[in-house]
Every structure is written in C-alpha cells, then in structure tokens.
Tab-separated table of C-alpha atoms and ligand atoms in Angstrom:
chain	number	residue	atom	x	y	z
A	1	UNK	CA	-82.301	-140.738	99.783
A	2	UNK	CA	-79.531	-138.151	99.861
A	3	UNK	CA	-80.105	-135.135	100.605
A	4	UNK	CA	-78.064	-131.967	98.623
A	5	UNK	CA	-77.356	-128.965	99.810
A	6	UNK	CA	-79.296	-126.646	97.845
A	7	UNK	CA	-78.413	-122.444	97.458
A	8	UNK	CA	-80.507	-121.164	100.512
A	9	UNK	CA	-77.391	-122.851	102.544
A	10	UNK	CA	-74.851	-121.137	100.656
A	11	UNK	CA	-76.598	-118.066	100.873
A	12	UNK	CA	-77.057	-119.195	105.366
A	13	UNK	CA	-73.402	-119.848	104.993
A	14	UNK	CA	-72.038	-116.484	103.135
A	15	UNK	CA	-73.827	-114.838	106.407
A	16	UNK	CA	-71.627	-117.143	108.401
A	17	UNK	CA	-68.508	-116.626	107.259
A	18	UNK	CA	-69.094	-112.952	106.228
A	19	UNK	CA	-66.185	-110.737	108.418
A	20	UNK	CA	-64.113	-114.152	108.856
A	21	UNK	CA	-63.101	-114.695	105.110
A	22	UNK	CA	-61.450	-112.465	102.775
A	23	UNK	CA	-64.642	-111.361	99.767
A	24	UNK	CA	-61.647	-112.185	97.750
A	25	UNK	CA	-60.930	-109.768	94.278
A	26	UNK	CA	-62.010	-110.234	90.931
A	27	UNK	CA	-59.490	-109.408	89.113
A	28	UNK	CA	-59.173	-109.108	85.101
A	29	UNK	CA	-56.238	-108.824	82.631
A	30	UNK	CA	-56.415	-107.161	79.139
A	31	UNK	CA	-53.891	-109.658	78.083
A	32	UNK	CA	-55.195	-112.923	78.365
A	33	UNK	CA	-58.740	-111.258	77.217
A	34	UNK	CA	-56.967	-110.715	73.944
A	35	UNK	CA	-55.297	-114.033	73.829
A	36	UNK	CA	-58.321	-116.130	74.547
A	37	UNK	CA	-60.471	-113.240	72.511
A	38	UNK	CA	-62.963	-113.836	75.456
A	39	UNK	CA	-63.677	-111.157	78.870
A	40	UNK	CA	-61.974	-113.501	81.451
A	41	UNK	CA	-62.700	-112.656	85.289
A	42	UNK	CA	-60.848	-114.234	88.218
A	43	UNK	CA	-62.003	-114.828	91.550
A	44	UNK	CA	-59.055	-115.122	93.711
A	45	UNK	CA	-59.120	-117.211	96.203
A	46	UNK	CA	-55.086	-117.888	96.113
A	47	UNK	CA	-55.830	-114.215	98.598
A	48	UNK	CA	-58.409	-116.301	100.693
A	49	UNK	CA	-57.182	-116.421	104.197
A	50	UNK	CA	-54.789	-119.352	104.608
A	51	UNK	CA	-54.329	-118.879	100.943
A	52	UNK	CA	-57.418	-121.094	99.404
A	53	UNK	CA	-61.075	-121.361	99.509
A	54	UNK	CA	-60.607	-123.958	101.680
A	55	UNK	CA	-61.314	-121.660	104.914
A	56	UNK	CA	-64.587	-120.971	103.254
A	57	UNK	CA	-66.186	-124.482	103.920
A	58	UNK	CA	-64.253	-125.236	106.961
A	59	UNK	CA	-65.865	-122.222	109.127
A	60	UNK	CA	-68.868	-122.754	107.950
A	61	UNK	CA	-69.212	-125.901	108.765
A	62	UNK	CA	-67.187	-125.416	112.330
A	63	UNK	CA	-69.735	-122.653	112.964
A	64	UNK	CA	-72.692	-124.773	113.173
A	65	UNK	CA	-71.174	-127.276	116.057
A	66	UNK	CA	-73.201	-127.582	118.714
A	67	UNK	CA	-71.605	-126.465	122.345
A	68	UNK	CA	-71.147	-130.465	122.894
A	69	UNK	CA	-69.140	-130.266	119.812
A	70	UNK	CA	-67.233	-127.339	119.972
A	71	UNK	CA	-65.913	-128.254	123.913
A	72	UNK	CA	-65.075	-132.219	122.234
A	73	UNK	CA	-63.306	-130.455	119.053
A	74	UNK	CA	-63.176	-131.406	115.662
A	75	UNK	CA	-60.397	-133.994	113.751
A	76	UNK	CA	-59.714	-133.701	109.752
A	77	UNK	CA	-57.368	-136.051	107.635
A	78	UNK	CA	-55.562	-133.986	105.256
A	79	UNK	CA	-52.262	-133.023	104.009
A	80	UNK	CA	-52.820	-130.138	102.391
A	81	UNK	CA	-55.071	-126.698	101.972
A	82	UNK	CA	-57.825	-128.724	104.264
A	83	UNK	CA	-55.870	-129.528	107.438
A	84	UNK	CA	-54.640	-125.576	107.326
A	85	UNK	CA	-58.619	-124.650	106.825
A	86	UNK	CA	-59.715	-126.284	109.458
A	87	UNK	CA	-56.597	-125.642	112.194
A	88	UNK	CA	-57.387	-122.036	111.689
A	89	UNK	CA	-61.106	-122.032	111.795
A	90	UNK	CA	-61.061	-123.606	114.845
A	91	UNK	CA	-58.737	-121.679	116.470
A	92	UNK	CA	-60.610	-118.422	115.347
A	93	UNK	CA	-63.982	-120.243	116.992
A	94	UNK	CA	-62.233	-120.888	120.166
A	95	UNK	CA	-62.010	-124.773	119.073
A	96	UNK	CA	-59.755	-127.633	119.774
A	97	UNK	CA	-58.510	-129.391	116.361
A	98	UNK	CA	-56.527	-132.786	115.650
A	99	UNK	CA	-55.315	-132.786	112.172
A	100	UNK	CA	-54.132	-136.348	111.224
A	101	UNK	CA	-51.175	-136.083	108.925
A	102	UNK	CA	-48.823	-138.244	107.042
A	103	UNK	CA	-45.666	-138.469	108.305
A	104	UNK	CA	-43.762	-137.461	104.913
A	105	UNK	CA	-46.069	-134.468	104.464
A	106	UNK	CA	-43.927	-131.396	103.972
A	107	UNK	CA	-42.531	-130.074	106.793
A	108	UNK	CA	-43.926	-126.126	105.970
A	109	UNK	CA	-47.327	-127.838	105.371
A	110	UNK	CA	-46.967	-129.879	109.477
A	111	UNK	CA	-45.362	-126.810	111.030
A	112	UNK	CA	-48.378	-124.387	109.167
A	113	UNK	CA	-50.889	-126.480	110.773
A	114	UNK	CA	-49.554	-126.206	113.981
A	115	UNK	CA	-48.602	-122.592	113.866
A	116	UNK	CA	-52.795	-122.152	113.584
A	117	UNK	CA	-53.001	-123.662	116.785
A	118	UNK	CA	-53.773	-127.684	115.425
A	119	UNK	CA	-52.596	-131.043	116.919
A	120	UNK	CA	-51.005	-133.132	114.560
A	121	UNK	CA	-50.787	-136.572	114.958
A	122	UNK	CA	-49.000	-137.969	111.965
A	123	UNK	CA	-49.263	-141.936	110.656
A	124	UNK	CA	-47.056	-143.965	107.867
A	125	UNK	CA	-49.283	-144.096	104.634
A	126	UNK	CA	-47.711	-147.095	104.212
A	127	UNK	CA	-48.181	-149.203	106.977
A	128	UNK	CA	-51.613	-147.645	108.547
A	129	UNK	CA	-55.308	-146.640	107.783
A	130	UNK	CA	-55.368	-142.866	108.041
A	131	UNK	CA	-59.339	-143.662	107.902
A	132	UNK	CA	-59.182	-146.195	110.674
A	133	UNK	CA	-56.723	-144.136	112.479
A	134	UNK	CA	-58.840	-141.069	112.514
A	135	UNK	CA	-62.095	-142.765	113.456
A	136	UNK	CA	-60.437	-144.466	116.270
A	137	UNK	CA	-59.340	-140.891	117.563
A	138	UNK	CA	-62.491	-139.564	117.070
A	139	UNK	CA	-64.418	-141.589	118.962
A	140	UNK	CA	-61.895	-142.025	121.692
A	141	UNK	CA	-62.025	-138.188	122.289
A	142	UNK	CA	-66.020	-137.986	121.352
A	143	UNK	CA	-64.683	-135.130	118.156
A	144	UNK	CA	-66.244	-134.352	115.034
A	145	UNK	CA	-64.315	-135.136	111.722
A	146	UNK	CA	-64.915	-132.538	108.869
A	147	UNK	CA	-64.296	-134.385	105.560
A	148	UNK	CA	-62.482	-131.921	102.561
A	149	UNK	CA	-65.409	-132.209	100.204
A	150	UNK	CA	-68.239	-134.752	101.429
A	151	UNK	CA	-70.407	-132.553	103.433
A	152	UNK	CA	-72.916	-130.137	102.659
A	153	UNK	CA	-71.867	-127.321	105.060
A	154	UNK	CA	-68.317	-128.026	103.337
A	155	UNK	CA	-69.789	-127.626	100.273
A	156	UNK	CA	-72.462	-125.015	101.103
A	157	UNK	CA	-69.356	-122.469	102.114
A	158	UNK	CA	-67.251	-123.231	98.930
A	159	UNK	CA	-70.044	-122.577	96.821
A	160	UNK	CA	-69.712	-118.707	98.824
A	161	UNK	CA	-66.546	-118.047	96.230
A	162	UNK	CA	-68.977	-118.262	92.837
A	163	UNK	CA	-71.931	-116.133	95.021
A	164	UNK	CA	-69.021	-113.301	95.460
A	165	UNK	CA	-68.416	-113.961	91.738
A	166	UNK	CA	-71.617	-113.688	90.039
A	167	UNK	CA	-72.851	-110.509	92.516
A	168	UNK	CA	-69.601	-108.293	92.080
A	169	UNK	CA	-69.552	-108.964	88.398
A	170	UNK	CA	-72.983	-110.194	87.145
A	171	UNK	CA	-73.797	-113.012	85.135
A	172	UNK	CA	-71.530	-115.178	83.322
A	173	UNK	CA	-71.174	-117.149	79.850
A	174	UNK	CA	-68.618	-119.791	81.268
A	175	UNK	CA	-67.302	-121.016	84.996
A	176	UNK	CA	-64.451	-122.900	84.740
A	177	UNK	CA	-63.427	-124.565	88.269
A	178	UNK	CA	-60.993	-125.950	89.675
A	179	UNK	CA	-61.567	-130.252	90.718
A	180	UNK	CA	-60.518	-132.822	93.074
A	181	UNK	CA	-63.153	-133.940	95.423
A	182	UNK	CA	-65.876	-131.819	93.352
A	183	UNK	CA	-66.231	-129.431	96.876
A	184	UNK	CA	-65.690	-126.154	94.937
A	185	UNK	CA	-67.236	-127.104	91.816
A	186	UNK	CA	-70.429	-128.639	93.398
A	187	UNK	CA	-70.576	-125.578	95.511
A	188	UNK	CA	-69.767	-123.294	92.575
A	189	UNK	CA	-72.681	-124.875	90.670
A	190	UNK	CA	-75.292	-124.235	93.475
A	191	UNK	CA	-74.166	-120.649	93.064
A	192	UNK	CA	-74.856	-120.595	89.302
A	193	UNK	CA	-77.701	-121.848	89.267
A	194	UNK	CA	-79.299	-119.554	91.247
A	195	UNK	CA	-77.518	-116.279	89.793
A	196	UNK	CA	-77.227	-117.139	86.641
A	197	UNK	CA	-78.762	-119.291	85.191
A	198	UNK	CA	-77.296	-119.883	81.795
A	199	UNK	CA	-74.202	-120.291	82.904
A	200	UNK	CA	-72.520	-123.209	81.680
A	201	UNK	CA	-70.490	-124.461	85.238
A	202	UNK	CA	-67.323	-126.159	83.780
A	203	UNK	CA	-65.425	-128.828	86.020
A	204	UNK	CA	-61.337	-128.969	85.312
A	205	UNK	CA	-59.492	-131.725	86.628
A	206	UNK	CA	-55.945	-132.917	85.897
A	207	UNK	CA	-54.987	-135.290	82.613
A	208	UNK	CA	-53.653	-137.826	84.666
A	209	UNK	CA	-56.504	-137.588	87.674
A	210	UNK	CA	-60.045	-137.619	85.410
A	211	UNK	CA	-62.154	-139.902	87.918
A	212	UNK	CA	-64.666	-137.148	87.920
A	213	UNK	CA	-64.782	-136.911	83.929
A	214	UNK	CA	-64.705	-140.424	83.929
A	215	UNK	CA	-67.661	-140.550	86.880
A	216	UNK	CA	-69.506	-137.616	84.690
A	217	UNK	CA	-69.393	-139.341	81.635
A	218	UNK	CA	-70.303	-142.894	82.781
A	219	UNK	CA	-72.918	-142.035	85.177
A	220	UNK	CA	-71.425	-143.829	88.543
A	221	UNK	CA	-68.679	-143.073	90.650
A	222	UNK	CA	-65.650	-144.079	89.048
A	223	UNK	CA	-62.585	-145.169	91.614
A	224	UNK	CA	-58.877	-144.466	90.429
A	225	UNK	CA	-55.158	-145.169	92.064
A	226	UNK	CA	-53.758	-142.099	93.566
A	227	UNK	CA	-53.168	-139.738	89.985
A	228	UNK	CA	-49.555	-138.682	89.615
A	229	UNK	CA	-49.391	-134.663	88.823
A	230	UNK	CA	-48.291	-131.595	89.922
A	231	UNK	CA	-52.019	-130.666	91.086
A	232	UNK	CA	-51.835	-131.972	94.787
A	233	UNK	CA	-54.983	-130.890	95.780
A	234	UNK	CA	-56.831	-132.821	93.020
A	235	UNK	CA	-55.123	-136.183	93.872
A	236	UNK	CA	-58.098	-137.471	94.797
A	237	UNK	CA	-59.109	-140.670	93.917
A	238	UNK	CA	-63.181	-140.088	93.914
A	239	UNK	CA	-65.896	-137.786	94.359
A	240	UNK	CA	-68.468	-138.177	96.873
A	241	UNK	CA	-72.224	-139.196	96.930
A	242	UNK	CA	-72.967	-135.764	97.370
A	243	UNK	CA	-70.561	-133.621	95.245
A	244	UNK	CA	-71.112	-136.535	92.258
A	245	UNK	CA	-74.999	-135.732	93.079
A	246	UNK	CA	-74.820	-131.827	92.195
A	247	UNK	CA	-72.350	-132.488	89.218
A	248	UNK	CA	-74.725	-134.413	87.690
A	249	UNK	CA	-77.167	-132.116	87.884
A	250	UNK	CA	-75.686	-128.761	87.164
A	251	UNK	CA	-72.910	-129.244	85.684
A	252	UNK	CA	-71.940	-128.855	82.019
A	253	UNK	CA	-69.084	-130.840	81.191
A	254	UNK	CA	-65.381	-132.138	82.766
A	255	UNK	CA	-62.640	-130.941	81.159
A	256	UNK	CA	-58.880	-132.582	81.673
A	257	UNK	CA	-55.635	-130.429	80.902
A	258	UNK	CA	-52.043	-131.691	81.562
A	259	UNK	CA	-49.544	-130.779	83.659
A	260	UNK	CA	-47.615	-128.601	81.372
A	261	UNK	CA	-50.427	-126.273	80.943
A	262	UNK	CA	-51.175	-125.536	84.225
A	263	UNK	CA	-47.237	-124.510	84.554
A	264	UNK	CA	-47.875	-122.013	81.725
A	265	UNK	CA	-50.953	-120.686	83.303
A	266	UNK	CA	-48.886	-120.636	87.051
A	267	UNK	CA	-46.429	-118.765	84.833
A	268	UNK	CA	-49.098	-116.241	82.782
A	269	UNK	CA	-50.596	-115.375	86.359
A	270	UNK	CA	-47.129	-114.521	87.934
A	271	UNK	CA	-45.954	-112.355	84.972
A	272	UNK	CA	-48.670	-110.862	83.987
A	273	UNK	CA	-50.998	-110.552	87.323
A	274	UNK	CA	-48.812	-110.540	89.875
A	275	UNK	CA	-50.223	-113.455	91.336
A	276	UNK	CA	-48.840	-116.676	93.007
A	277	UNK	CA	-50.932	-119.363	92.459
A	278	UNK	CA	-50.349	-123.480	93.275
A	279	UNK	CA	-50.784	-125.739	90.599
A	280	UNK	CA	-53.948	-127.044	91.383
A	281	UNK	CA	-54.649	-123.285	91.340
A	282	UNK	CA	-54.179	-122.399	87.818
A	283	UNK	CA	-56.977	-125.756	86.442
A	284	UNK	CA	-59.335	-123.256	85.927
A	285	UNK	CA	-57.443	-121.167	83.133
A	286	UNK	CA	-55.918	-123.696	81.715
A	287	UNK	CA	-59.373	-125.468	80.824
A	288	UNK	CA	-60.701	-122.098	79.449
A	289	UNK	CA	-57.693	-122.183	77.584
A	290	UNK	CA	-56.988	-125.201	76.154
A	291	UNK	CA	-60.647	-126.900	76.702
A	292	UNK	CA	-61.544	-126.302	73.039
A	293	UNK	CA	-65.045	-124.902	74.375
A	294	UNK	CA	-66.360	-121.839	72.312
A	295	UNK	CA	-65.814	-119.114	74.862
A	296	UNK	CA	-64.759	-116.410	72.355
A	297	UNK	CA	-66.722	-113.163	72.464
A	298	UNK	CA	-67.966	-114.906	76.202
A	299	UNK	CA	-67.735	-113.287	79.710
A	300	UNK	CA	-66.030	-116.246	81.406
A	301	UNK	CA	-65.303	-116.671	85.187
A	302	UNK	CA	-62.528	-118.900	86.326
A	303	UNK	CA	-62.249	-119.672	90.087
A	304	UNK	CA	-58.308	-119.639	91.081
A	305	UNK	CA	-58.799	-121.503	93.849
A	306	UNK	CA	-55.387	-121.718	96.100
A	307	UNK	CA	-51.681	-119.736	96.126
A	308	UNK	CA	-50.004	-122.167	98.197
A	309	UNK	CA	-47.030	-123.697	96.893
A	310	UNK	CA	-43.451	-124.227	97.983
A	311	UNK	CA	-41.426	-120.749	96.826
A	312	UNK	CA	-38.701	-123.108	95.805
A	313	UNK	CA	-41.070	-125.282	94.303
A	314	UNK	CA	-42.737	-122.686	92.619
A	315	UNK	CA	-39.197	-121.013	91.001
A	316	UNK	CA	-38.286	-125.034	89.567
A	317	UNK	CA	-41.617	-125.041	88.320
A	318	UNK	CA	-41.889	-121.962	86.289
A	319	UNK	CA	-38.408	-121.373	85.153
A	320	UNK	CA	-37.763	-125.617	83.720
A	321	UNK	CA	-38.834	-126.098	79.926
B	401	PLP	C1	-58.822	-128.769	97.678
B	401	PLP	C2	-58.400	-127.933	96.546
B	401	PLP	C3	-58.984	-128.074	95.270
B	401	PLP	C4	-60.015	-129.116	94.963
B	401	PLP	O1	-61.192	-128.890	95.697
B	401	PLP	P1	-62.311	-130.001	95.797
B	401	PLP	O2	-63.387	-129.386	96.606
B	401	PLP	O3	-61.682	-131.198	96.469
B	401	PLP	O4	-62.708	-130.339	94.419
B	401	PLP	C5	-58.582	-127.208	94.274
B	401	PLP	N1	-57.643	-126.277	94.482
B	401	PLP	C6	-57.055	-126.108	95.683
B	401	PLP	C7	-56.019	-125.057	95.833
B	401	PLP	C8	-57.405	-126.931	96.768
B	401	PLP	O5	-56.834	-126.766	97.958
C-alpha cells in the first residue's frame, strides 16, 4: 500500500523551509476581476527564489537527509526549474549536487545550474537512458536522487505555496493550478483540504499534454509521447503513483487550455501586473479563464507557479499574432 503524504507534512515542511523561501505575494488586479467578473488572487511563485515553487519541495526534502546523505550528496535528472531547485538547495544546506542534464538543454538553463554551485553531467537524449545513467551515478557515488514530483517531501513542500495562499487570504471558491507531474497540484490539494474545505482544487494542464485529464478521467495512469507546447515544465509524459493518488482524491476536475491562451495570459500578466511569468506559468489563469467553470461572483486563487523564461523568448512570444 502507498502511503500519501497527508497535510501535517506540509504543515512539518512550511517550518522547514520557513526563512529559506520567499512567502511569495498575493497579488490581485481590478482588471482581470472585471473581465472574468470573479475576485481573482495570485500566489506568485514566478518571485519564489530561483524563480518557481520548485525550491519549495527541493529544500524540504534536502533538509531531511540524514548526515550519511548529506556528506554522499544528492543527484536529480532535470532540465528545467527542478535541476535549478535542487543545485541551490543544496548549496544553501552545505550539500554536494549532480544534476544530470541533456546535452541540448539551453545553455542559460546548464550555466544557471552551475552558477548555484551543481555538477552537471550532461547525456544525448538520443542515444542514452538519462534513468539508467543517473542510477548508475548514484549508486557509484552512494547519492540520493530527488525525483521533480514523485516524492512526498517533494510534494509535502509544494503544497507550502496553497498553505501561504489560503492563510494570507482566507478561504477560496476555486484553485486553479498549474500541471505536469501533478507535484504542485497534489501538494496544493493537501493544502485545501485542510483550509478550506470547499474549495474546488482545479488541475490545468496543456491541450496538447492532457495525460493527467486523461489519467483523471479514466481512472489509471495514462502514458503519453513527449507533448509538443510551449509549457516546458508540463512536458511530462505521466503522473506518479503518488501525485495520481491525491488527485484522485481531492481533486475536482482537469482542465486543458492551448497554447495560444497561455501567451495571452503571459501577455495580460506583463501589461497589466508587471509580472514575468514562463509559459507553464500562466496554466493557471488561463484555465480560470477559458475553463468554462462557473467562477463568476467566486473568490478564485490561481497558483502562478514559475517566471523563468528566455527574455528573448519571452519578447517572440508575446509580441507574434
Ligand atoms: C515543474 C513546473 C510545473 C509543473 O509542476 P508539477 O509538480 O510537475 O506538476 C509547473 N510550472 C512550473 C513553472 C514548473 O517549473
């Protein structure tokens, strides 16, 4: 039997982390409020240190090592907001990291990880097992691997972003969240739960990645080739035994949007809130936006869960159409 992380460890972890990571801002903006007719608040975790919530489960789980672990260090496959989590996590806890890359990973996102103090060892997607490849590392050099979403202390200190949420603003009609690996939202439900309620926890994943809609819907973990969008941090091609587990449970519905609107909501958050936010970033609007669900007259949270994106990549995405 599998066991879930339940709130007590994301209330265990918010002590952990508390004075590492940012309690990031909820902000609010009169305009979107009378677009969508609905009180909209936004946690932003796009100001999260390393610029995504990802540093939340990454030092919590880091901080629970053992002194065996901490002196062997920890190794993480990841090409994105993960491998950044966990280089700097370990470097503020005084641990070695390997982060195993690909070897046509953007060069900002290799030279990032290193300038937090991580390894990188990078492999060709196409002619090795990053899996295999990591494993054999691991045990070579006795280290720990930290997964991006499979792991309750992962999970346990994502679900710290809806806890800052619900307490600085109070309880919620609507919580729409941001999907790949189910992490945040699994974390994020844990949260609701607890502090309210009634809350209806809403998962948002891109059109052309909807293995967790698909895996919500049918009732089994659905499988699917790498999904092709502008959302890199929900290419994921599954959700885990655990984060499928607490979807299940306390989650609502899944919600898919398409590429185009999360460029309008990158867009809406630039102009009107000042904000950078990555694609993957702006799911969570665009589901209470376009998701059809009846959030008018509704206080509605939506987690904004990362900022980092390529400032070239950003000015091509925002200014074509
Ligand atoms: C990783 C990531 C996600 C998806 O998180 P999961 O826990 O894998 O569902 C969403 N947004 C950003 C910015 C991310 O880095």
């Amino acid at each position: 039997m599998l066991t879930l992380p339940t709130y007590a460890d994301v209330v265990d972890a918010a002590r952990r982390i508390e004075g590492h990571a940012h309690h990031t801002p909820a902000m609010r903006s009169r305009t979107i409020n009378e677009r969508l007719g609905a009180e909209l608040f936004f946690k932003c975790e796009n100001l999260q240190r390393m610029g995504a919530f990802k540093f939340r489960g990454a030092f919590n789980a880091l901080s629970r090592f053992t002194e065996a672990q901490r002196a062997a260090g920890v190794i993480a496959f990841s090409s994105g907001n993960h491998a950044q989590a966990v280089a700097l996590s370990a470097r503020l806890l005084g641990i070695p990291a390997v982060i195993v890359m690909p070897i046509d990973a953007p060069q900002a996102k290799i030279a990032a990880t290193r300038g937090y103090g991580g390894e990188v060892i990078t492999f060709d997607r196409f002619t090795q097992d990053r899996e295999q490849l990591t494993q054999g590392i691991a045990a070579e050099r006795g280290m720990t691997i930290v997964p991006p979403f499979n792991h309750p202390d992962v999970i346990a200190g994502q679900g710290t972003a809806a806890k800052e949420l619900f307490e600085d603003v109070g309880a919620l009609d609507y919580l729409f969240v941001c999907t790949g690996g189910g992490g945040l939202l699994s974390g994020c439900a844990l949260a609701a739960r607890a502090l309210s309620p009634e809350c209806k926890v809403i998962g948002v994943e891109p059109e052309a990645g909807n293995d967790a809609q698909q895996s919500f819907r049918s009732g089994a973990i659905v499988k699917i080739p790498v999904p092709h969008t502008i959302a890199d941090g929900a290419q994921t091609q599954a959700l885990s035994p655990l984060t499928f587990g607490i979807i299940q449970r306390d989650v609502h519905d899944m919600l898919t949007v398409s590429d185009a609107q999360l460029v309008e909501g990158m867009r809406f958050f630039a102009e009107r809130m000042k904000l950078i936010v990555e694609p993957t970033g702006a799911l969570g609007l665009a589901g209470a936006w376009h998701g059809g669900l009846p959030i008018q007259g509704k206080r509605v949270g939506v987690i904004v869960s990362g900022g980092n994106v390529d400032l070239a990549r950003f000015a091509e995405l925002v200014t074509a159409a």
